[in-house]
PDB file of C-alpha atoms in Angstrom:
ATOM      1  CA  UNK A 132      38.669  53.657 -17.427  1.00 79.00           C
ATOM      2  CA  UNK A 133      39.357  53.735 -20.857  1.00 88.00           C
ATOM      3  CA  UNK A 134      39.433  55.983 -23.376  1.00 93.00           C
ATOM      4  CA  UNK A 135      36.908  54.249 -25.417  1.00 93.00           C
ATOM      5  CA  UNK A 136      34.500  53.182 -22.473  1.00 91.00           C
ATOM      6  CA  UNK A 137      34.575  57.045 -21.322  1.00 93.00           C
ATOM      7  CA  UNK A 138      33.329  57.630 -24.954  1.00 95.00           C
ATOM      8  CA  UNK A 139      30.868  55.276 -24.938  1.00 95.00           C
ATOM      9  CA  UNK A 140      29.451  56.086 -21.450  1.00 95.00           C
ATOM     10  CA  UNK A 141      29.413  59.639 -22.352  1.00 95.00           C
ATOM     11  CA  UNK A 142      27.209  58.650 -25.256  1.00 97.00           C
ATOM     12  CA  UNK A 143      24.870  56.184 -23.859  1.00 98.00           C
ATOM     13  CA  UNK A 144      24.538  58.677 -20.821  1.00 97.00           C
ATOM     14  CA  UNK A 145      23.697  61.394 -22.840  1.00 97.00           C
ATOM     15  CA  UNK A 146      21.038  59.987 -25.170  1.00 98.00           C
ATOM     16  CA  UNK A 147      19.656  58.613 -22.258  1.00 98.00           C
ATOM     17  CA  UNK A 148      19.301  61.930 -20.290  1.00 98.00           C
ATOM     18  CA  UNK A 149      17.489  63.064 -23.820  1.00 97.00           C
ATOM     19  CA  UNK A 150      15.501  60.285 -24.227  1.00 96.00           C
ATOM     20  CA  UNK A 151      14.101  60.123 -20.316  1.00 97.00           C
ATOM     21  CA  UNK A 152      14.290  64.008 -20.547  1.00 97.00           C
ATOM     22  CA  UNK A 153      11.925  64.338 -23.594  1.00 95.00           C
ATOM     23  CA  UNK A 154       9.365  61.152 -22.054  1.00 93.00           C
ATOM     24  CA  UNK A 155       8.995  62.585 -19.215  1.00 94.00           C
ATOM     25  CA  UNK A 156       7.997  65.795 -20.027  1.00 93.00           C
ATOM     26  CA  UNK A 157       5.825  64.594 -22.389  1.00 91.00           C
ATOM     27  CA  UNK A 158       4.348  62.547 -19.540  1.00 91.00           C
ATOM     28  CA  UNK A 159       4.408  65.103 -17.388  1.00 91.00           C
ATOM     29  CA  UNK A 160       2.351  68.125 -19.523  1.00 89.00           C
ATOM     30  CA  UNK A 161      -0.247  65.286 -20.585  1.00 87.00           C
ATOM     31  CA  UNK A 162       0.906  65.657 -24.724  1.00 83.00           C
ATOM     32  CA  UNK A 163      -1.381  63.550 -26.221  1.00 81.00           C
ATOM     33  CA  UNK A 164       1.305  62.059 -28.683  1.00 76.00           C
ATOM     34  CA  UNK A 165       4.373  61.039 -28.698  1.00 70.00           C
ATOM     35  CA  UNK A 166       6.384  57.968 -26.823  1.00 70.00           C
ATOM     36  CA  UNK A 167       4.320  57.707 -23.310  1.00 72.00           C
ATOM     37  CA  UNK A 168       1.805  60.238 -24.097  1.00 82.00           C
ATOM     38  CA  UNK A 169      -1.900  60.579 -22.943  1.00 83.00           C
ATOM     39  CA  UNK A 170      -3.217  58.745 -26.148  1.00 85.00           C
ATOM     40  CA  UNK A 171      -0.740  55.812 -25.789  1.00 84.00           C
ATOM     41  CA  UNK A 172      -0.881  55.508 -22.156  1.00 88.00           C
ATOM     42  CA  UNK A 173      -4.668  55.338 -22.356  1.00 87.00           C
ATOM     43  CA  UNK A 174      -4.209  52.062 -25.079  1.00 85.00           C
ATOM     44  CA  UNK A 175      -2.096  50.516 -22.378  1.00 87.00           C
ATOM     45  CA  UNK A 176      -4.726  50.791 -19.871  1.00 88.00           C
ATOM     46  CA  UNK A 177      -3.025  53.494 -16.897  1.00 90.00           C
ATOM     47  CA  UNK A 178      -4.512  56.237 -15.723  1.00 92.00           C
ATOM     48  CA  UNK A 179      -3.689  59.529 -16.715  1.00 88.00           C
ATOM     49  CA  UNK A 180      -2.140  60.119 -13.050  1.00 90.00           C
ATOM     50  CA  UNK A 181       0.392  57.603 -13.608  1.00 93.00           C
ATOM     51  CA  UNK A 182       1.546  59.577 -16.753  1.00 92.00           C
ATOM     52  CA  UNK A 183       2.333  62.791 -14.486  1.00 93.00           C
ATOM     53  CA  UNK A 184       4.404  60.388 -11.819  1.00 95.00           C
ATOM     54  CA  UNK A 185       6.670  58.850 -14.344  1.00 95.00           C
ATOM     55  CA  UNK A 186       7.566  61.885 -15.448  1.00 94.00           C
ATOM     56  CA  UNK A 187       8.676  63.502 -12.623  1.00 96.00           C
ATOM     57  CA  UNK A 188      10.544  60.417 -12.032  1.00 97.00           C
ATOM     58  CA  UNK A 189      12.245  60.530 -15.095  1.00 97.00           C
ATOM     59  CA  UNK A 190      13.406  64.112 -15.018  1.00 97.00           C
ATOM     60  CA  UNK A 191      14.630  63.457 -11.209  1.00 97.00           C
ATOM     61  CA  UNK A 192      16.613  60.244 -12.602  1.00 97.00           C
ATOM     62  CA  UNK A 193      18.161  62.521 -15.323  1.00 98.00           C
ATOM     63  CA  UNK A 194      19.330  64.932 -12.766  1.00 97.00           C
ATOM     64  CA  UNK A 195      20.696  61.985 -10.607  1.00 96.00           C
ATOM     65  CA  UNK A 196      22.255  60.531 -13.401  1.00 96.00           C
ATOM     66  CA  UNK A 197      24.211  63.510 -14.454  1.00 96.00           C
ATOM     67  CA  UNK A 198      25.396  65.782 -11.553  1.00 95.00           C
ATOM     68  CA  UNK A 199      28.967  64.787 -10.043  1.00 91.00           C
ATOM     69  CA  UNK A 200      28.421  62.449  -6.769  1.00 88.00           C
ATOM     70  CA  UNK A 201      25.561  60.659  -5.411  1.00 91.00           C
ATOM     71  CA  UNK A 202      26.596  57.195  -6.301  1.00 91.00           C
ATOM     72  CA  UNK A 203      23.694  55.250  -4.172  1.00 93.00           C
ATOM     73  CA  UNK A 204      20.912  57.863  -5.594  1.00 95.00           C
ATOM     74  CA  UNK A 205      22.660  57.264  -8.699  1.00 94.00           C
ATOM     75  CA  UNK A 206      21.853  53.570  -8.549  1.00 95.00           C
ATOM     76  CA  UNK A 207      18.182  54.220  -7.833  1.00 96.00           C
ATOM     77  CA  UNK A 208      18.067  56.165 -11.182  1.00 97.00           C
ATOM     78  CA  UNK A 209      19.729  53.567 -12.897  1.00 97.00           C
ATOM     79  CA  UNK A 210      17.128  50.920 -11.069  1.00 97.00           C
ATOM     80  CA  UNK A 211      13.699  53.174 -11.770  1.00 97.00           C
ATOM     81  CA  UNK A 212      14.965  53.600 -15.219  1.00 98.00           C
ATOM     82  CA  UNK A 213      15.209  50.091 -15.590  1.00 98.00           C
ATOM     83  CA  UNK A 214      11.962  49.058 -14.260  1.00 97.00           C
ATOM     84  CA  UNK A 215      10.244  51.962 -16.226  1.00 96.00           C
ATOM     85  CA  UNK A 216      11.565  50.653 -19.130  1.00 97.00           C
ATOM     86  CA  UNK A 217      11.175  47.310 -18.796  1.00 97.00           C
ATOM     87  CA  UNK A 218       7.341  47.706 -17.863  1.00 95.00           C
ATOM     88  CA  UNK A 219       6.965  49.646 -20.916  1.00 93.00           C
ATOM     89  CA  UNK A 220       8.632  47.399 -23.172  1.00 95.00           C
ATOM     90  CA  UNK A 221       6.267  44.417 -21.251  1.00 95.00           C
ATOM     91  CA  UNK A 222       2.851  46.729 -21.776  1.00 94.00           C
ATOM     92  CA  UNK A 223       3.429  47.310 -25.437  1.00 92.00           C
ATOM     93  CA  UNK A 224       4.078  43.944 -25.930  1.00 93.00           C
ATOM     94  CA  UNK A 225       1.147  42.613 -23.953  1.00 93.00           C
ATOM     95  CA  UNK A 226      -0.730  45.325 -25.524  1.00 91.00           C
ATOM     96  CA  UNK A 227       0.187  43.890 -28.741  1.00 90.00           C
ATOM     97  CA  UNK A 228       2.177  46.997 -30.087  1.00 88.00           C
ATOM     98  CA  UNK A 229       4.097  46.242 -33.793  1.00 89.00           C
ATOM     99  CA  UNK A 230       8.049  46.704 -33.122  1.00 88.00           C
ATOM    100  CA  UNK A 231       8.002  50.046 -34.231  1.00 89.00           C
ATOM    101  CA  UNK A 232       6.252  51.331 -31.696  1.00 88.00           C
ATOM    102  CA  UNK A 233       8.122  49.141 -29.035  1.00 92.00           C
ATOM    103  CA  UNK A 234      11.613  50.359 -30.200  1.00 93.00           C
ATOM    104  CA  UNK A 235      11.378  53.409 -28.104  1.00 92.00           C
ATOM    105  CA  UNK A 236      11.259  51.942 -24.969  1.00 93.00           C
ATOM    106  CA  UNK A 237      13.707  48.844 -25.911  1.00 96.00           C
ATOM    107  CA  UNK A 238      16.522  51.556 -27.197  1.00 96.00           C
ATOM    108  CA  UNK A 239      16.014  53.259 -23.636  1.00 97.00           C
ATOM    109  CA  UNK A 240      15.729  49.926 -22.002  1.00 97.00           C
ATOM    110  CA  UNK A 241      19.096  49.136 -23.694  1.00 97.00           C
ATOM    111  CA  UNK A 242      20.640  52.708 -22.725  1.00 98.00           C
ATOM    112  CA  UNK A 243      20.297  52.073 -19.329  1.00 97.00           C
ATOM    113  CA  UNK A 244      21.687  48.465 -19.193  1.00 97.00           C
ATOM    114  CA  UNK A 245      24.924  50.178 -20.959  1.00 96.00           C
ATOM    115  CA  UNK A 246      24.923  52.996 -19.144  1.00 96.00           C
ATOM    116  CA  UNK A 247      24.972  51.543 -16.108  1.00 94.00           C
ATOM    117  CA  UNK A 248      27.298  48.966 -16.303  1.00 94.00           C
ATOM    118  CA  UNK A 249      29.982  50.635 -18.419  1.00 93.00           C
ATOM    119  CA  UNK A 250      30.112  53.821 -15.506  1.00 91.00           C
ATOM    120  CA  UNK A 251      32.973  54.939 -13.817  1.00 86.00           C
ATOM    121  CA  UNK A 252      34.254  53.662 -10.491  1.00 83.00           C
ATOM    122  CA  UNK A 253      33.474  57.380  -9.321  1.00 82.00           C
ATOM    123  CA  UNK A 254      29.791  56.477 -10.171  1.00 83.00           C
ATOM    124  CA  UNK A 255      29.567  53.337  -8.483  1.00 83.00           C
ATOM    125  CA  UNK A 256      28.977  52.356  -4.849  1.00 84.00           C
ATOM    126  CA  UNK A 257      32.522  51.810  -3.506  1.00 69.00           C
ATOM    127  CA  UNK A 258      32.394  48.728  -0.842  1.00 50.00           C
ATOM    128  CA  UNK A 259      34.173  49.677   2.502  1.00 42.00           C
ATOM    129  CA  UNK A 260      37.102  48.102   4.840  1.00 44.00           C
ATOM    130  CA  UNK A 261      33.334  46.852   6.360  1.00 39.00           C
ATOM    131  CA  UNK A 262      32.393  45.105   3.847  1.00 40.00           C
ATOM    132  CA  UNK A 263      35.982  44.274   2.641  1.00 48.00           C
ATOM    133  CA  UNK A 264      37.547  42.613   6.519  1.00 48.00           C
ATOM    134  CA  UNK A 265      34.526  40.448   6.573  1.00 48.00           C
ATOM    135  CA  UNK A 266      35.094  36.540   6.013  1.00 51.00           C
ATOM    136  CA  UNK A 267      34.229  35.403   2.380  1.00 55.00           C
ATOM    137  CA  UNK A 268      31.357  32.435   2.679  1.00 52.00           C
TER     138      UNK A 268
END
């Protein structure tokens, strides 16, 4: 890996970590403002229980995401960040949010597309002689 794409993992990782870090414990202590907080999740429609599991998924997914190891947890992180952020993005726009208030969720969506994909082989799932003797189709 390069130079430049360690730099720029390091930096998508680590506003990631802040941004998931800072949702989900705003999610998790019920705040009433702020990005997924009681008052906005209430607009969208969810019950305040949902709040409380996203962020305790979030803060597990940060953890994931940045200890050494665990590439196939790590790719469940990566995949519930995704889908977290993606719905979000979806209910604000369904909800019929201006783009200011969607911009949270899309820079986070974003985050985790280039976080993901730009990781070091050490982070991803390494395929196997399995996987690697069997014919091609």
């Amino acid at each position: 890996m390069s130079k430049r794409n360690k730099i720029i993992y390091w930096v998508t990782t680590i506003w990631l970590a802040l941004g998931m870090f800072s949702t989900g414990m705003v999610q998790l202590t019920q705040a009433k403002d702020g990005p997924g907080g009681a008052v906005s999740m209430a607009h969208l429609g969810y019950p305040p229980y949902l709040s409380i599991l996203l962020g305790i998924y979030k803060l597990l997914g940060v953890i994931v995401v940045l200890v050494p190891g665990f590439p196939l947890l790590k790719e469940w992180a990566y995949a519930g960040f995704f889908f977290i952020m993606s719905g979000a993005v979806f209910s604000h726009i369904a909800s019929g949010y201006a783009i200011q208030e969607i911009f949270p969720a899309l820079l986070l969506l974003l985050l985790t597309v280039i976080s993901w994909y730009i990781r070091p082989a050490n982070k991803r799932i390494m395929k196997t002689k399995l996987y690697a003797s069997e014919p091609k189709s």
